[in-house]
Amino acid sequence: MNAERDKLDHAREEFVAQWGALGTQWGINRTMAQIHALLMTAAEPMSTDEVMEALEVSRGNAHTNLKELVAWGLVRPVVRKGERRDYFEAEKDVWHIFTTVARERKRREIEPALAVLAKCAEESREIHTPEGRAFHEQMRQLEEFVGFASKMADRIAGMKHGFAVQLATKLLG
Amino acid sequence: MNAERDKLDHAREEFVAQWGALGTQWGINRTMAQIHALLMTAAEPMSTDEVMEALEVSRGNAHTNLKELVAWGLVRPVVRKGERRDYFEAEKDVWHIFTTVARERKRREIEPALAVLAKCAEESREIHTPEGRAFHEQMRQLEEFVGFASKMADRIAGMKHGFAVQLATKLLG
DNA sequence: TTGTATTTTCAGTATTTTCTGAAAGCAGAT
DNA sequence: ATCTGCTTTCAGAAAATACTGAAAATACAA
C-alpha cells in the first residue's frame, strides 16, 4: 500500500510550503520556516544534505538557517554514533515551542523597545513646557506598559504546560 | 526660554528615529513606524505635508504609510472645519494601541496559520501508517494550541483596561 | 465650465534581504 | 603528510521590499 505513503508525503509537502509562506508574514525567513516545518514533521533527525534535497535549496542556505534555528532553540543538533555528519531534530512539544519563541521574541523585540522608551522618558523628565510634559507622560505610559508586558511574558514563558492550561481555561471559561 | 523647546525637539526626534528602527525589527515598515511615533507625540493632528517635512520622505511614501496606519486603526483622519486637506492623529492610549495591534496581528498572523493547520490535520486524518499518525497528531496539537491562543487573544483584546490590569496584577503578584 | 488645491496611483529606482555556488576550513582515516 | 567527507564562510547574484517623483484623478470653489 503505497497510496498511504503518497498521501502523507503530499500532506507534509503542503504543510512545509504553507508554513514557509506563513513564516514570511511573520517576518521570518521563508527557508527557515520551511526547515522548521520539515523537521517538526520528520520521524527521524535529518542531515543538512537531506534538508537541501527535500527543499531544493543550496548548502549555504540550508546551513545558515539550520544554525539560526539552533540559535533560536527550536532545533538541536544530534550526533549519531559512528557518524561524522550532523543531524538535526526539532522540538515537537507545542508548549515548549511556544515558550521558546516567546522568550526569544521578548529578548529581540520587547527589551530593545523598553530601553528606548526608558531613555526617552528620562531625557524628557525635566522639560517643563506643556508639550514637554505631554511627551514625557506619553513615554512614561508606554514604558510602563511595555515593562508590564515584559514581565508577563516572563511569567507565562516560565510556566509549566499544565499550569498554563489551567489558568487559560479559567480565563476562557 | 528656547532651550526647553530644543530639548523637546531633540527628544522627540530621537524617539521617532528609534521607534523606526524598532519597527524594522518588528517586521514593520520603517517609515510607517516613524509616522506612528511622530503622531503619537504630536500635540496637534498633522497633515501629509507636515509629515513629509518632518521625516523628509516623499509624498507617495507618506501617503501610503498614513493609509496603512489608518487601515490598522492606529491613526485616524481628522477633518478641520473650513480646511480642505486631511489631518491625521494617532490613538495615544496605550491599552487601546495594544488591543488594536493584538487584534490586527491575530487576524493577519494567527488566523491564516490556523486555517493551514486545520487543513493539514484534516488531510492527514485517514492515513493509518505510523508516520501518518504521528504527522496527524502533530498537526492536531499545533491546531489545538494555535486555536487556543486565538481565543485568548480575543479575550484579552476585548477586556477593558482596568480589568486587564487587575488580572495581570494577580498574575504577577 | 475652468481653475486650483489636494489625494491617489504607479512606473521606475534604490535599498535591503535572501540565496547560491564555490572556496576555505577542519577532523579523522590512511 | 595527504586524502576524504563534511561543515562553514562569503562575495556576488537574485529576489523582495520600500521609496521617489511625477502624472492622473478627485473635490471643491469661482
Tab-separated table of C-alpha atoms (C1' of nucleotides) in Angstrom:
chain	number	residue	atom	x	y	z
A	1	MET	CA	0.000	0.000	0.000
A	2	ASN	CA	1.936	2.926	-1.300
A	3	ALA	CA	-1.014	5.279	-1.607
A	4	GLU	CA	-0.784	5.964	2.094
A	5	ARG	CA	2.826	6.964	1.759
A	6	ASP	CA	1.957	9.267	-1.152
A	7	LYS	CA	-0.826	10.931	0.775
A	8	LEU	CA	1.482	11.552	3.693
A	9	ASP	CA	4.231	12.948	1.503
A	10	HIS	CA	1.732	15.227	-0.154
A	11	ALA	CA	0.283	16.476	3.113
A	12	ARG	CA	3.716	17.055	4.505
A	13	GLU	CA	4.884	18.951	1.443
A	14	GLU	CA	1.850	21.147	1.668
A	15	PHE	CA	2.493	21.830	5.314
A	16	VAL	CA	6.105	22.763	4.617
A	17	ALA	CA	5.144	25.086	1.779
A	18	GLN	CA	2.356	26.773	3.709
A	19	TRP	CA	4.360	27.141	6.878
A	20	GLY	CA	7.050	28.793	4.810
A	21	ALA	CA	4.535	31.249	3.401
A	22	LEU	CA	3.243	31.979	6.886
A	23	GLY	CA	6.768	32.493	8.130
A	24	THR	CA	7.184	35.257	5.595
A	25	GLN	CA	4.170	37.059	7.019
A	26	TRP	CA	5.564	36.579	10.489
A	27	GLY	CA	8.735	38.325	9.397
A	28	ILE	CA	10.657	35.072	9.402
A	29	ASN	CA	12.880	33.903	6.607
A	30	ARG	CA	10.935	31.541	4.389
A	31	THR	CA	13.589	28.848	4.239
A	32	MET	CA	13.956	28.927	7.989
A	33	ALA	CA	10.238	28.388	8.463
A	34	GLN	CA	10.247	25.594	5.891
A	35	ILE	CA	13.098	23.784	7.568
A	36	HIS	CA	11.310	24.127	10.861
A	37	ALA	CA	8.157	22.638	9.388
A	38	LEU	CA	10.155	19.853	7.779
A	39	LEU	CA	11.904	18.896	10.996
A	40	MET	CA	8.785	19.187	13.124
A	41	THR	CA	7.191	16.539	10.932
A	42	ALA	CA	10.226	14.342	10.469
A	43	ALA	CA	10.182	10.897	12.050
A	44	GLU	CA	13.979	10.905	12.297
A	45	PRO	CA	16.628	13.616	12.623
A	46	MET	CA	17.756	14.906	9.218
A	47	SER	CA	21.159	15.854	7.858
A	48	THR	CA	21.981	19.071	6.030
A	49	ASP	CA	22.003	17.156	2.759
A	50	GLU	CA	18.594	15.670	3.363
A	51	VAL	CA	17.220	19.116	4.079
A	52	MET	CA	18.873	20.504	0.938
A	53	GLU	CA	17.319	17.789	-1.154
A	54	ALA	CA	13.863	17.988	0.391
A	55	LEU	CA	13.590	21.756	-0.053
A	56	GLU	CA	15.795	22.156	-3.123
A	57	VAL	CA	17.943	24.858	-1.597
A	58	SER	CA	21.670	25.414	-1.611
A	59	ARG	CA	24.017	24.124	1.027
A	60	GLY	CA	24.785	27.627	2.229
A	61	ASN	CA	21.137	28.431	2.658
A	62	ALA	CA	20.338	25.197	4.474
A	63	HIS	CA	23.325	25.632	6.716
A	64	THR	CA	22.637	29.236	7.626
A	65	ASN	CA	19.034	28.580	8.501
A	66	LEU	CA	19.741	25.400	10.425
A	67	LYS	CA	22.197	27.350	12.529
A	68	GLU	CA	19.650	30.089	13.044
A	69	LEU	CA	17.050	27.564	14.193
A	70	VAL	CA	19.577	26.095	16.598
A	71	ALA	CA	20.307	29.617	17.885
A	72	TRP	CA	16.586	30.133	18.493
A	73	GLY	CA	16.498	26.882	20.417
A	74	LEU	CA	13.847	25.362	18.161
A	75	VAL	CA	16.154	22.753	16.692
A	76	ARG	CA	19.025	20.817	18.193
A	77	PRO	CA	21.960	19.076	16.600
A	78	VAL	CA	22.085	15.337	17.141
A	79	VAL	CA	25.237	13.271	16.880
A	80	ARG	CA	24.798	9.728	15.744
A	81	LYS	CA	27.397	7.320	16.972
A	82	GLY	CA	29.866	6.296	14.337
A	83	GLU	CA	28.582	9.029	12.008
A	84	ARG	CA	30.512	12.080	11.161
A	85	ARG	CA	27.878	14.337	9.765
A	86	ASP	CA	25.484	16.406	11.845
A	87	TYR	CA	21.854	15.585	12.127
A	88	PHE	CA	19.142	17.926	13.345
A	89	GLU	CA	15.855	17.418	15.078
A	90	ALA	CA	13.159	19.908	16.033
A	91	GLU	CA	11.454	20.287	19.351
A	92	LYS	CA	7.946	18.933	18.823
A	93	ASP	CA	6.138	19.812	22.004
A	94	VAL	CA	3.915	22.797	21.226
A	95	TRP	CA	4.143	24.387	24.635
A	96	HIS	CA	7.897	24.135	24.537
A	97	ILE	CA	7.961	25.680	21.072
A	98	PHE	CA	5.732	28.490	22.250
A	99	THR	CA	7.786	29.374	25.314
A	100	THR	CA	10.990	29.253	23.296
A	101	VAL	CA	9.603	31.619	20.681
A	102	ALA	CA	8.116	33.865	23.353
A	103	ARG	CA	11.421	34.153	25.195
A	104	GLU	CA	13.323	34.851	22.024
A	105	ARG	CA	10.892	37.459	20.762
A	106	LYS	CA	10.828	39.151	24.114
A	107	ARG	CA	14.588	39.379	24.046
A	108	ARG	CA	14.724	40.656	20.472
A	109	GLU	CA	11.643	42.845	20.329
A	110	ILE	CA	10.410	43.896	23.743
A	111	GLU	CA	13.659	44.549	25.545
A	112	PRO	CA	15.116	46.944	22.980
A	113	ALA	CA	11.823	48.839	22.926
A	114	LEU	CA	11.900	49.131	26.675
A	115	ALA	CA	15.406	50.534	26.565
A	116	VAL	CA	14.403	53.171	24.028
A	117	LEU	CA	11.346	54.188	25.982
A	118	ALA	CA	13.223	54.413	29.271
A	119	LYS	CA	15.840	56.613	27.647
A	120	CYS	CA	13.283	58.928	26.044
A	121	ALA	CA	11.271	59.169	29.253
A	122	GLU	CA	14.410	60.020	31.180
A	123	GLU	CA	15.588	62.622	28.679
A	124	SER	CA	12.280	64.426	28.786
A	125	ARG	CA	11.830	64.389	32.530
A	126	GLU	CA	12.941	67.958	33.080
A	127	ILE	CA	11.132	69.695	30.267
A	128	HIS	CA	8.518	71.852	31.908
A	129	THR	CA	6.593	73.206	28.949
A	130	PRO	CA	3.117	71.782	28.417
A	131	GLU	CA	4.252	69.923	25.290
A	132	GLY	CA	7.266	68.624	27.129
A	133	ARG	CA	5.142	67.269	29.928
A	134	ALA	CA	2.762	65.622	27.492
A	135	PHE	CA	5.660	63.988	25.702
A	136	HIS	CA	7.180	62.769	28.916
A	137	GLU	CA	3.877	61.394	30.080
A	138	GLN	CA	3.383	59.533	26.814
A	139	MET	CA	6.850	57.983	27.087
A	140	ARG	CA	6.209	57.055	30.697
A	141	GLN	CA	2.959	55.318	29.876
A	142	LEU	CA	4.479	53.421	27.007
A	143	GLU	CA	7.411	52.399	29.166
A	144	GLU	CA	5.144	51.254	31.941
A	145	PHE	CA	3.018	49.207	29.625
A	146	VAL	CA	5.882	47.577	27.776
A	147	GLY	CA	7.620	46.796	31.055
A	148	PHE	CA	4.453	45.176	32.213
A	149	ALA	CA	4.179	43.121	29.033
A	150	SER	CA	7.770	42.069	29.504
A	151	LYS	CA	7.122	40.723	32.977
A	152	MET	CA	4.001	38.957	31.802
A	153	ALA	CA	5.948	37.266	29.031
A	154	ASP	CA	8.491	36.049	31.578
A	155	ARG	CA	5.814	34.651	33.795
A	156	ILE	CA	3.997	32.835	31.056
A	157	ALA	CA	7.150	31.520	29.404
A	158	GLY	CA	8.241	30.183	32.783
A	159	MET	CA	5.056	28.228	33.437
A	160	LYS	CA	4.701	24.514	33.166
A	161	HIS	CA	2.297	23.429	30.480
A	162	GLY	CA	-0.309	22.102	32.891
A	163	PHE	CA	-0.422	25.255	34.889
A	164	ALA	CA	-0.782	27.451	31.841
A	165	VAL	CA	-3.678	25.370	30.551
A	166	GLN	CA	-5.384	25.553	33.921
A	167	LEU	CA	-5.022	29.314	34.039
A	168	ALA	CA	-6.120	29.831	30.474
A	169	THR	CA	-9.121	27.578	30.892
A	170	LYS	CA	-10.240	29.675	33.802
A	171	LEU	CA	-9.773	32.745	31.653
A	172	LEU	CA	-11.764	31.379	28.763
A	173	GLY	CA	-14.466	29.709	30.799
B	1	MET	CA	13.459	80.149	27.108
B	2	ASN	CA	14.033	78.287	23.866
B	3	ALA	CA	16.326	75.641	25.324
B	4	GLU	CA	13.288	73.742	26.527
B	5	ARG	CA	11.859	73.653	23.063
B	6	ASP	CA	15.166	72.441	21.679
B	7	LYS	CA	15.384	69.678	24.240
B	8	LEU	CA	11.894	68.525	23.431
B	9	ASP	CA	12.504	68.562	19.695
B	10	HIS	CA	15.651	66.594	20.210
B	11	ALA	CA	13.994	64.007	22.432
B	12	ARG	CA	11.143	63.657	20.025
B	13	GLU	CA	13.406	63.241	17.033
B	14	GLU	CA	15.283	60.567	18.858
B	15	PHE	CA	12.085	58.761	19.718
B	16	VAL	CA	10.930	58.869	16.106
B	17	ALA	CA	14.253	57.573	14.830
B	18	GLN	CA	14.481	54.801	17.391
B	19	TRP	CA	10.892	53.716	17.037
B	20	GLY	CA	11.504	53.476	13.323
B	21	ALA	CA	14.497	51.223	13.930
B	22	LEU	CA	12.458	49.065	16.296
B	23	GLY	CA	9.667	48.847	13.763
B	24	THR	CA	12.102	47.297	11.333
B	25	GLN	CA	12.879	44.556	13.834
B	26	TRP	CA	9.181	44.022	14.376
B	27	GLY	CA	8.784	43.458	10.664
B	28	ILE	CA	7.095	46.807	10.214
B	29	ASN	CA	7.972	49.286	7.538
B	30	ARG	CA	10.353	51.859	8.985
B	31	THR	CA	8.518	54.890	7.650
B	32	MET	CA	5.252	53.574	9.000
B	33	ALA	CA	6.731	53.178	12.466
B	34	GLN	CA	8.262	56.643	12.276
B	35	ILE	CA	4.993	58.254	11.301
B	36	HIS	CA	3.304	56.419	14.130
B	37	ALA	CA	5.903	57.701	16.606
B	38	LEU	CA	5.576	61.199	15.197
B	39	LEU	CA	1.814	61.278	15.529
B	40	MET	CA	1.800	59.647	18.958
B	41	THR	CA	3.907	62.518	20.211
B	42	ALA	CA	2.199	65.302	18.283
B	43	ALA	CA	0.237	67.891	20.221
B	44	GLU	CA	-1.979	68.522	17.208
B	45	PRO	CA	-3.109	66.450	14.220
B	46	MET	CA	-0.670	66.691	11.306
B	47	SER	CA	-1.178	66.970	7.564
B	48	THR	CA	0.540	64.818	4.959
B	49	ASP	CA	2.792	67.765	4.119
B	50	GLU	CA	3.823	68.217	7.713
B	51	VAL	CA	4.681	64.553	7.979
B	52	MET	CA	6.637	64.729	4.725
B	53	GLU	CA	8.649	67.630	6.003
B	54	ALA	CA	9.259	66.257	9.469
B	55	LEU	CA	10.537	62.913	8.182
B	56	GLU	CA	11.958	64.073	4.853
B	57	VAL	CA	10.122	61.484	2.820
B	58	SER	CA	8.246	61.690	-0.452
B	59	ARG	CA	4.560	62.381	-0.730
B	60	GLY	CA	3.892	58.885	-2.056
B	61	ASN	CA	5.667	57.288	0.860
B	62	ALA	CA	3.950	59.447	3.463
B	63	HIS	CA	0.598	58.839	1.853
B	64	THR	CA	0.957	55.063	1.609
B	65	ASN	CA	2.034	54.681	5.191
B	66	LEU	CA	-0.577	57.038	6.576
B	67	LYS	CA	-3.217	54.971	4.821
B	68	GLU	CA	-1.710	51.811	6.200
B	69	LEU	CA	-1.791	53.201	9.730
B	70	VAL	CA	-5.407	54.178	9.246
B	71	ALA	CA	-6.139	50.654	7.996
B	72	TRP	CA	-4.546	49.245	11.140
B	73	GLY	CA	-6.732	51.535	13.215
B	74	LEU	CA	-3.776	53.198	14.906
B	75	VAL	CA	-4.338	56.562	13.240
B	76	ARG	CA	-7.493	58.361	12.242
B	77	PRO	CA	-8.109	61.085	9.692
B	78	VAL	CA	-9.368	64.349	11.151
B	79	VAL	CA	-11.253	66.955	9.202
B	80	ARG	CA	-10.797	70.512	10.329
B	81	LYS	CA	-13.678	72.830	9.658
B	82	GLY	CA	-13.080	75.139	6.755
B	83	GLU	CA	-9.951	73.203	5.774
B	84	ARG	CA	-9.747	71.074	2.731
B	85	ARG	CA	-6.730	68.982	3.452
B	86	ASP	CA	-6.708	65.878	5.653
B	87	TYR	CA	-5.095	65.839	9.025
B	88	PHE	CA	-4.167	62.747	10.976
B	89	GLU	CA	-3.946	61.945	14.631
B	90	ALA	CA	-2.772	58.814	16.420
B	91	GLU	CA	-4.508	56.959	19.183
B	92	LYS	CA	-2.469	57.707	22.299
B	93	ASP	CA	-3.929	55.421	24.918
B	94	VAL	CA	-1.515	52.538	25.363
B	95	TRP	CA	-4.112	49.917	26.167
B	96	HIS	CA	-6.091	50.920	23.122
B	97	ILE	CA	-2.973	50.747	20.966
B	98	PHE	CA	-2.181	47.332	22.357
B	99	THR	CA	-5.617	45.838	21.744
B	100	THR	CA	-5.684	47.287	18.232
B	101	VAL	CA	-2.335	45.765	17.374
B	102	ALA	CA	-3.289	42.482	19.025
B	103	ARG	CA	-6.499	42.218	17.036
B	104	GLU	CA	-4.779	43.083	13.797
B	105	ARG	CA	-1.906	40.674	14.304
B	106	LYS	CA	-4.278	37.923	15.264
B	107	ARG	CA	-6.194	38.495	12.061
B	108	ARG	CA	-3.092	38.637	9.910
B	109	GLU	CA	-0.893	36.063	11.581
B	110	ILE	CA	-2.825	33.653	13.749
B	111	GLU	CA	-5.912	33.082	11.661
B	112	PRO	CA	-4.122	32.098	8.460
B	113	ALA	CA	-1.935	29.729	10.473
B	114	LEU	CA	-4.998	28.153	11.992
B	115	ALA	CA	-6.510	27.621	8.566
B	116	VAL	CA	-3.359	25.901	7.320
B	117	LEU	CA	-3.155	23.659	10.347
B	118	ALA	CA	-6.808	22.690	10.197
B	119	LYS	CA	-6.441	21.776	6.544
B	120	CYS	CA	-3.298	19.711	7.124
B	121	ALA	CA	-4.813	17.948	10.119
B	122	GLU	CA	-7.905	17.099	8.112
B	123	GLU	CA	-5.967	15.858	5.101
B	124	SER	CA	-3.919	13.505	7.226
B	125	ARG	CA	-6.754	12.122	9.305
B	126	GLU	CA	-7.107	8.895	7.375
B	127	ILE	CA	-3.507	7.907	6.973
B	128	HIS	CA	-3.023	4.857	9.100
B	129	THR	CA	0.697	4.267	8.856
B	130	PRO	CA	2.723	5.044	11.984
B	131	GLU	CA	4.309	8.088	10.313
B	132	GLY	CA	0.936	9.265	9.119
B	133	ARG	CA	-0.485	9.034	12.599
B	134	ALA	CA	2.464	10.937	14.039
B	135	PHE	CA	2.065	13.652	11.430
B	136	HIS	CA	-1.649	13.936	12.061
B	137	GLU	CA	-1.096	14.113	15.787
B	138	GLN	CA	1.482	16.856	15.374
B	139	MET	CA	-0.903	18.896	13.204
B	140	ARG	CA	-3.695	18.343	15.676
B	141	GLN	CA	-1.634	19.555	18.589
B	142	LEU	CA	-0.474	22.627	16.721
B	143	GLU	CA	-4.004	23.376	15.636
B	144	GLU	CA	-5.313	22.990	19.158
B	145	PHE	CA	-2.668	25.259	20.568
B	146	VAL	CA	-2.992	27.980	17.969
B	147	GLY	CA	-6.780	27.890	18.294
B	148	PHE	CA	-6.354	28.311	21.980
B	149	ALA	CA	-4.016	31.257	21.505
B	150	SER	CA	-6.518	32.777	19.138
B	151	LYS	CA	-9.296	32.639	21.706
B	152	MET	CA	-7.008	34.054	24.363
B	153	ALA	CA	-6.115	36.952	22.118
B	154	ASP	CA	-9.804	37.692	21.601
B	155	ARG	CA	-10.473	37.661	25.299
B	156	ILE	CA	-7.621	39.919	26.174
B	157	ALA	CA	-8.217	42.327	23.319
B	158	GLY	CA	-11.813	42.566	24.421
B	159	MET	CA	-11.028	43.461	28.000
B	160	LYS	CA	-11.386	46.881	29.485
B	161	HIS	CA	-8.132	48.363	30.628
B	162	GLY	CA	-8.967	48.206	34.302
B	163	PHE	CA	-9.912	44.577	34.196
B	164	ALA	CA	-6.769	43.593	32.355
B	165	VAL	CA	-4.592	45.375	34.865
B	166	GLN	CA	-6.386	43.668	37.716
B	167	LEU	CA	-5.927	40.273	36.148
B	168	ALA	CA	-2.314	40.853	35.268
B	169	THR	CA	-1.509	42.143	38.716
B	170	LYS	CA	-2.880	38.960	40.207
B	171	LEU	CA	-0.769	37.009	37.749
B	172	LEU	CA	2.397	38.864	38.581
B	173	GLY	CA	1.808	39.082	42.291
C	1	DT	C1'	-17.464	75.115	-17.047
C	2	DT	C1'	-12.483	76.355	-15.705
C	3	DG	C1'	-9.135	76.739	-12.223
C	4	DT	C1'	-6.792	75.288	-8.007
C	5	DA	C1'	-5.770	72.513	-4.031
C	6	DT	C1'	-5.265	68.023	-2.566
C	7	DT	C1'	-5.150	62.990	-2.812
C	8	DT	C1'	-4.082	58.782	-5.056
C	9	DT	C1'	-1.721	55.827	-8.071
C	10	DC	C1'	2.169	53.910	-10.343
C	11	DA	C1'	6.355	53.062	-13.234
C	12	DG	C1'	10.917	53.219	-12.351
C	13	DT	C1'	14.786	53.263	-8.995
C	14	DA	C1'	17.099	52.303	-4.783
C	15	DT	C1'	17.764	49.594	-0.842
C	16	DT	C1'	17.609	45.538	1.859
C	17	DT	C1'	17.259	40.744	2.358
C	18	DT	C1'	17.917	36.196	0.940
C	19	DC	C1'	20.171	32.639	-1.678
C	20	DT	C1'	23.711	30.425	-4.383
C	21	DG	C1'	27.944	28.351	-5.678
C	22	DA	C1'	32.327	27.875	-4.739
C	23	DA	C1'	36.273	28.173	-1.910
C	24	DA	C1'	38.274	27.599	2.586
C	25	DG	C1'	38.375	25.173	6.955
C	26	DC	C1'	38.518	21.214	9.867
C	27	DA	C1'	38.834	16.454	11.701
C	28	DG	C1'	39.506	11.666	11.392
C	29	DA	C1'	41.350	7.917	8.430
C	30	DT	C1'	45.159	6.130	5.611
D	1	DA	C1'	51.700	14.357	5.119
D	2	DT	C1'	47.715	13.733	2.338
D	3	DC	C1'	43.212	12.415	1.409
D	4	DT	C1'	38.276	12.346	2.159
D	5	DG	C1'	33.953	13.668	3.875
D	6	DC	C1'	31.680	17.056	5.823
D	7	DT	C1'	30.995	21.967	7.690
D	8	DT	C1'	31.433	26.822	7.453
D	9	DT	C1'	32.090	31.167	5.344
D	10	DC	C1'	31.463	34.636	1.987
D	11	DA	C1'	31.285	37.503	-2.337
D	12	DG	C1'	28.256	38.375	-5.637
D	13	DA	C1'	23.539	37.238	-7.950
D	14	DA	C1'	18.678	37.232	-7.466
D	15	DA	C1'	14.544	38.406	-5.314
D	16	DA	C1'	11.717	41.061	-2.388
D	17	DT	C1'	10.568	45.406	-0.479
D	18	DA	C1'	10.360	50.280	0.056
D	19	DC	C1'	10.666	54.919	-1.878
D	20	DT	C1'	10.509	58.672	-5.187
D	21	DG	C1'	8.788	61.862	-8.425
D	22	DA	C1'	5.526	62.862	-11.348
D	23	DA	C1'	1.236	62.192	-13.613
D	24	DA	C1'	-3.651	61.247	-13.095
D	25	DA	C1'	-7.727	61.554	-10.500
D	26	DT	C1'	-10.775	63.863	-7.411
D	27	DA	C1'	-13.051	67.556	-4.942
D	28	DC	C1'	-14.298	71.923	-4.211
D	29	DA	C1'	-14.705	76.919	-5.473
D	30	DA	C1'	-15.344	80.722	-8.543
